[in-house]
CSV table of C-alpha atoms in Angstrom, one decimal:
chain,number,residue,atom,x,y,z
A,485,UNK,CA,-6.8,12.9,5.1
A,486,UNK,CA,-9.1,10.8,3.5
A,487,UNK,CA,-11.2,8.1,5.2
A,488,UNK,CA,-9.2,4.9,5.3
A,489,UNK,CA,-9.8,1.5,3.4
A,490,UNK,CA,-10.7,-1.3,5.4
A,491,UNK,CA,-10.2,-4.7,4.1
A,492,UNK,CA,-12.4,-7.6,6.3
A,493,UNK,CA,-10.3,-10.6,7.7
A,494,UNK,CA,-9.7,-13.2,5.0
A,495,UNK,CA,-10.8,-16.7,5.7
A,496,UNK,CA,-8.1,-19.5,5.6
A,497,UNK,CA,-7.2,-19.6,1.8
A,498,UNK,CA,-6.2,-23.0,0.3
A,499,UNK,CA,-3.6,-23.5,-3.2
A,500,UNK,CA,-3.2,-21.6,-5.9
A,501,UNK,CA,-6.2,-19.4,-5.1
A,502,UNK,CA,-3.4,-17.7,-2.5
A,503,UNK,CA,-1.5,-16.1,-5.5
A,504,UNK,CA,-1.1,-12.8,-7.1
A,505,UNK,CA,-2.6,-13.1,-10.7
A,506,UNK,CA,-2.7,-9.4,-12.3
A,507,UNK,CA,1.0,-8.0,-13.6
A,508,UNK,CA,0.8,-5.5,-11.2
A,509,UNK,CA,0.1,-7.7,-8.2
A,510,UNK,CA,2.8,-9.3,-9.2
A,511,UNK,CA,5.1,-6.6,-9.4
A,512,UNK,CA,4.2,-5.4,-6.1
A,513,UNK,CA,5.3,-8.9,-4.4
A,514,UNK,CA,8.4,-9.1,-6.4
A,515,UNK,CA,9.3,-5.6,-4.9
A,516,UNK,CA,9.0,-6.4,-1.1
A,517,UNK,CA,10.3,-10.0,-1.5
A,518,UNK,CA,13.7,-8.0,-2.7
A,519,UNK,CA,13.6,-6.6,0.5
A,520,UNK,CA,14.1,-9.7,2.1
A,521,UNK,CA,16.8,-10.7,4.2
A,522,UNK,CA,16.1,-14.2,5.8
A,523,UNK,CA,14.8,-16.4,2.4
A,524,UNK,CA,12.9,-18.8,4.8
A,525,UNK,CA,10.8,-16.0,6.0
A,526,UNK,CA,9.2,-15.9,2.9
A,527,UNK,CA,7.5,-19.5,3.2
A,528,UNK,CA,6.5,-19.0,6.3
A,529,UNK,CA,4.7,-15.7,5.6
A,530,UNK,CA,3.0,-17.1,2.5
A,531,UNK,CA,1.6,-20.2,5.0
A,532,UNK,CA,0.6,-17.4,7.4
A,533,UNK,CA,-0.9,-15.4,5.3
A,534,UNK,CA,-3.5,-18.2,3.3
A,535,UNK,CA,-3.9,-19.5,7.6
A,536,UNK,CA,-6.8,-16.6,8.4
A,537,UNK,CA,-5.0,-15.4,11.6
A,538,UNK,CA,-4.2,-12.3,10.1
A,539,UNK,CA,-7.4,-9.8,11.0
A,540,UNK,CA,-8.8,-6.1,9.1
A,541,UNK,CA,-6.2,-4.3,7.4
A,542,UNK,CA,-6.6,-0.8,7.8
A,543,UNK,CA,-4.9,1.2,4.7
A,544,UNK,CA,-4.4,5.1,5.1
A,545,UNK,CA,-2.7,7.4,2.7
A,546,UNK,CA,1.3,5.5,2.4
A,547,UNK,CA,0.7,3.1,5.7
A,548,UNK,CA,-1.3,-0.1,5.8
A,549,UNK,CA,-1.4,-2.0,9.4
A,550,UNK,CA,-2.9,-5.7,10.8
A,551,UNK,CA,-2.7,-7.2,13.7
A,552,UNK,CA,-1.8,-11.2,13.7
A,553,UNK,CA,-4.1,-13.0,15.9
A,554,UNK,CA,-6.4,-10.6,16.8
A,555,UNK,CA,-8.1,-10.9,20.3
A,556,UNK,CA,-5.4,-13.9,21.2
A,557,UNK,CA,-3.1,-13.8,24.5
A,558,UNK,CA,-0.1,-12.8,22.0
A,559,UNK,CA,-1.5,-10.7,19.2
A,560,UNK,CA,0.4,-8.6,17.2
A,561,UNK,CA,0.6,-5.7,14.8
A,562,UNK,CA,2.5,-5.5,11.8
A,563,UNK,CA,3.0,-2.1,9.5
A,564,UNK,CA,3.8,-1.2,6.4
A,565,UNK,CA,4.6,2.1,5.0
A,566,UNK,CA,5.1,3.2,1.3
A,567,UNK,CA,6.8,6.3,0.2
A,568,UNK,CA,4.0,8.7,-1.0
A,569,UNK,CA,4.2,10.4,-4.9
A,570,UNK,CA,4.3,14.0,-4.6
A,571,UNK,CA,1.7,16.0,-6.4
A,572,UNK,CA,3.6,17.0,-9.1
A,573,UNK,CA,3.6,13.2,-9.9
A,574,UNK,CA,0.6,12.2,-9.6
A,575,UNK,CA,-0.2,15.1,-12.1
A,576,UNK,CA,2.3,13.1,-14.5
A,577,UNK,CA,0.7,10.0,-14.5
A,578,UNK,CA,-2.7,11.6,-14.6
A,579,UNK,CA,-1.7,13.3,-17.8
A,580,UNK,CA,-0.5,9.8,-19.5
A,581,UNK,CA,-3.7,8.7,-18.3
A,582,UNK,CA,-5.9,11.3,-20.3
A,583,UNK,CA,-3.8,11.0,-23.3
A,584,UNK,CA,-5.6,8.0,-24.3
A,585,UNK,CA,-9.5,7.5,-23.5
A,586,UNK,CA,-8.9,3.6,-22.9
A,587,UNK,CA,-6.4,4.4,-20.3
A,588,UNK,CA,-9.0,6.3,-18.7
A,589,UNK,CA,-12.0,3.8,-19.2
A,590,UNK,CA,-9.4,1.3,-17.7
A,591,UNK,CA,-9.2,3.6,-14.8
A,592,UNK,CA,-12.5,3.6,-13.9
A,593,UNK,CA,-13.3,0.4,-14.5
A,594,UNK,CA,-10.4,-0.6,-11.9
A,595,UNK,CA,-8.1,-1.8,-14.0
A,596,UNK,CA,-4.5,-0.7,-14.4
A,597,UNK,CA,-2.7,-0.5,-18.5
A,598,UNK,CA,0.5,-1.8,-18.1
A,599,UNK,CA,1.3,0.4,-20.9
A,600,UNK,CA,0.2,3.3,-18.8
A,601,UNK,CA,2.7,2.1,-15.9
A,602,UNK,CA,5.4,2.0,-18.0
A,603,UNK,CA,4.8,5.9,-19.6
A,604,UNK,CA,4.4,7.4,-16.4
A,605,UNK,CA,7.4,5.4,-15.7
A,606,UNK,CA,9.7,6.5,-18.7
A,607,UNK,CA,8.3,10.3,-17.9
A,608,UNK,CA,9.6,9.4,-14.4
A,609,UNK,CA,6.8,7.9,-12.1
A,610,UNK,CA,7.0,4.7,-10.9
A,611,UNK,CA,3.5,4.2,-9.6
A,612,UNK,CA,4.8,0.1,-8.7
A,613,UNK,CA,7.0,1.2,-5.7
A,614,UNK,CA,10.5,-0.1,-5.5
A,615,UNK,CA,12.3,-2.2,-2.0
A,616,UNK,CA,13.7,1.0,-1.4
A,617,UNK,CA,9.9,2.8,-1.2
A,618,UNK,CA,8.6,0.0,1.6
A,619,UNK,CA,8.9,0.2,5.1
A,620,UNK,CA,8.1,-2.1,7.7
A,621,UNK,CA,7.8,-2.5,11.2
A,622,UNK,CA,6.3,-5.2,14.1
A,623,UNK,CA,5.5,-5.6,17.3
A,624,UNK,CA,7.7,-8.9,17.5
A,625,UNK,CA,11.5,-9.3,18.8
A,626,UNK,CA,12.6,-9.7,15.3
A,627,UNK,CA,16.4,-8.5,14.3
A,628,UNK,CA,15.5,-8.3,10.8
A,629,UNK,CA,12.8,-6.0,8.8
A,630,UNK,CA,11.0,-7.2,7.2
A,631,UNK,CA,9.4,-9.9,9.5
A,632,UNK,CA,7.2,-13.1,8.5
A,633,UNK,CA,4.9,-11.0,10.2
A,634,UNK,CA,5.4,-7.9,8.5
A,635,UNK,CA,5.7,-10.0,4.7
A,636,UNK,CA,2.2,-11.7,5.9
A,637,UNK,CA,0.6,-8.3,5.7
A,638,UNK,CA,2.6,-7.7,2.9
A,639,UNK,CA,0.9,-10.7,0.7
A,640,UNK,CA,-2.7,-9.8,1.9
A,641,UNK,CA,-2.0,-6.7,0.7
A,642,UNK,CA,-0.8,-7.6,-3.0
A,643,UNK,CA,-3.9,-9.9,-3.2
A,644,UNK,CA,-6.3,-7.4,-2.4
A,645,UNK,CA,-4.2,-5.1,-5.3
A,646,UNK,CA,-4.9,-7.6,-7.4
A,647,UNK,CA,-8.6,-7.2,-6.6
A,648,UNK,CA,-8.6,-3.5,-6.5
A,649,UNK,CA,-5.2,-1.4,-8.0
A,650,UNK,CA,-7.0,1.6,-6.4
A,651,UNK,CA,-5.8,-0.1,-2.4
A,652,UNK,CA,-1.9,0.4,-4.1
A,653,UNK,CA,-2.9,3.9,-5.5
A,654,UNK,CA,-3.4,4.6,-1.5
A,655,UNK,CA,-0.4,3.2,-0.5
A,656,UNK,CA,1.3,5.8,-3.1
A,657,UNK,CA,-0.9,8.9,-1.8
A,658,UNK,CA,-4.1,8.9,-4.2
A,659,UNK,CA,-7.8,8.1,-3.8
A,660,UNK,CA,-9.6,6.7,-6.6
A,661,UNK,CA,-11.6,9.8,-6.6
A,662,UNK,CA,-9.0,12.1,-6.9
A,663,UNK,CA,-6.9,10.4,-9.5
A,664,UNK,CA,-10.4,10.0,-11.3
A,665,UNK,CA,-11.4,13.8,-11.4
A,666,UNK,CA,-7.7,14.8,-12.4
A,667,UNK,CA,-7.2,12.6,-15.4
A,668,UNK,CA,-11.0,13.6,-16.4
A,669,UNK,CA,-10.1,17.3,-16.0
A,670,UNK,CA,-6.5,16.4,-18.0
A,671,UNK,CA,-8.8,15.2,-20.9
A,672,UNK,CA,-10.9,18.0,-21.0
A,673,UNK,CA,-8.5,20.4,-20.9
A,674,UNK,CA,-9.5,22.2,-17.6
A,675,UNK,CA,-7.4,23.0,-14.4
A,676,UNK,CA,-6.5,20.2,-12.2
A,677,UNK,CA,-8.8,20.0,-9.9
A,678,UNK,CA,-7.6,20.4,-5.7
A,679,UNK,CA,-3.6,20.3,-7.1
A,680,UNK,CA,-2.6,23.3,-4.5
A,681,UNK,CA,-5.0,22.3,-1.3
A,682,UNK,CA,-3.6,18.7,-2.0
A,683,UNK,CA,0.2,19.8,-1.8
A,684,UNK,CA,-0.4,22.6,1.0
A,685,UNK,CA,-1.9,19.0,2.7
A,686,UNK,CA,1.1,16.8,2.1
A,687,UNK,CA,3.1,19.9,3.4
A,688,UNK,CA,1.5,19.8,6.6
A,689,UNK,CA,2.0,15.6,6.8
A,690,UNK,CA,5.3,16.1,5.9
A,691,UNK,CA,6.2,18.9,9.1
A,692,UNK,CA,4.2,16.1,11.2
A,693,UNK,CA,6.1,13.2,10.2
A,694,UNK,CA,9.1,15.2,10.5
A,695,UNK,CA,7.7,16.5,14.3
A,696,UNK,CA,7.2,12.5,14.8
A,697,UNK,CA,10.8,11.7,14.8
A,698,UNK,CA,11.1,12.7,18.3
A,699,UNK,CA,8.4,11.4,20.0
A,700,UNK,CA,8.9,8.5,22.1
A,701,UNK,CA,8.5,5.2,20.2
A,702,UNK,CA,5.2,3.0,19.7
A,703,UNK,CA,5.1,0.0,17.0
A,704,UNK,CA,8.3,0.7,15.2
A,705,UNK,CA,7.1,3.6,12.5
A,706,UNK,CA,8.1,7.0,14.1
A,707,UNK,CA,4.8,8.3,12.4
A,708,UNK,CA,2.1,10.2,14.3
A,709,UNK,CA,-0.7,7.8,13.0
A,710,UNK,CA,0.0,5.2,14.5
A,711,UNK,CA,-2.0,5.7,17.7
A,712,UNK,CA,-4.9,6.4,15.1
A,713,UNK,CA,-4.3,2.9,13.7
A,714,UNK,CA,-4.2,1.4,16.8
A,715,UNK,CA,-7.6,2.8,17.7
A,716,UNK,CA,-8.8,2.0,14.3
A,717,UNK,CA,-7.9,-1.6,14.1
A,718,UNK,CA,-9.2,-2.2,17.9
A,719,UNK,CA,-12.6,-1.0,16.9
A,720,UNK,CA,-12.9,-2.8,13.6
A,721,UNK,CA,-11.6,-6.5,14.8
């Protein structure tokens, strides 16, 4: 598994400053605010989430996590998991990517084509993931998931996608690196670099998730890294 992402606690953020501005940041919010149920919860995430009580967000490989007032007498954690592209897609979309060398300059240069997005998508890849791809869970008494809580690290998360498209490209199951040296083999007509250690990997994830599913529960996500991101986020806050 590759080291995670950490993104520092964000300072109270003020006005318009507080909003997605890149199409694919965008897209992102649009997809987890169709996954809400209570429309009032939506506000009150967006005011939470520009308020700075939200600390680190730890991103792994499909799972982000936070905890809402860290170090307070009632802190809590919120999660979010995305369903991971399999290898076999992430090869697709690498291959739109070296058909064209701005696509790849793009790439490196953090950016992400929307032209790209939507040939991977027509070749069937959707690399913006759908309501139905996000999962959440809390530490809270909520009825309904998603929670403020939850959709607070949900909007911390689409601005720092707007910043880096490479934090969404973990969510889906790719580091930077890896997408990187896959499109540049694509281009230059080598092998795919790591394709068969990478899927015997997400084999092995998937028997441990699947091993997970009985074990007793902890913050909501029956997934066996959550103790990991518990232990994470306590050392980095």
């Amino acid at each position: 598994m590759p080291d995670p992402i950490v993104l520092p606690r964000l300072s109270r953020v003020r006005g318009s400053t507080a909003r997605s501005t890149t199409w694919w940041g965008r897209a992102f919010v649009r997809s987890f605010e169709e996954l809400t149920l209570e429309a009032d919860h939506l506000g009150s995430a967006r005011s939470l989430a520009r308020s700075g009580r939200l600390g680190a967000i730890v991103v792994l490989e499909a799972m982000a996590s936070a905890v809402l007032d860290p170090g307070s007498e009632n802190p809590l954690m919120a999660q979010v998991k995305v369903e991971r592209l399999d290898a076999e897609a992430w090869t697709t979309f690498a291959r739109e990517a070296a058909r064209e060398s701005g696509h790849a300059a793009a790439l490196e240069a953090g950016e992400l084509p929307e032209d790209l997005v939507e040939h991977a998508d027509e070749a069937g890849v959707e690399l913006i993931p759908g309501p139905g791809d996000i999962d959440t869970a809390c530490e809270c008494d909520a009825w309904l998931q998603p929670c403020r809580h939850a959709l607070t690290l949900l909007y911390q998360l689409a601005w720092q996608v707007d910043r880096d498209p490479y934090v969404l490209m973990l969510l889906r199951g790719r580091t930077r690196e890896d997408l990187l040296a896959e499109v540049a083999a694509l281009a230059g007509g080598g092998p795919t670099p790591g394709a068969a250690e990478r899927e015997e990997a997400r084999v092995r994830a998937a028997q441990v998730l699947a091993l997970a599913e009985d074990a007793p529960p902890g913050h909501g996500l029956a997934d066996a890294a959550v103790a990991a991101y518990d232990e994470a986020v306590s050392r980095l806050l």
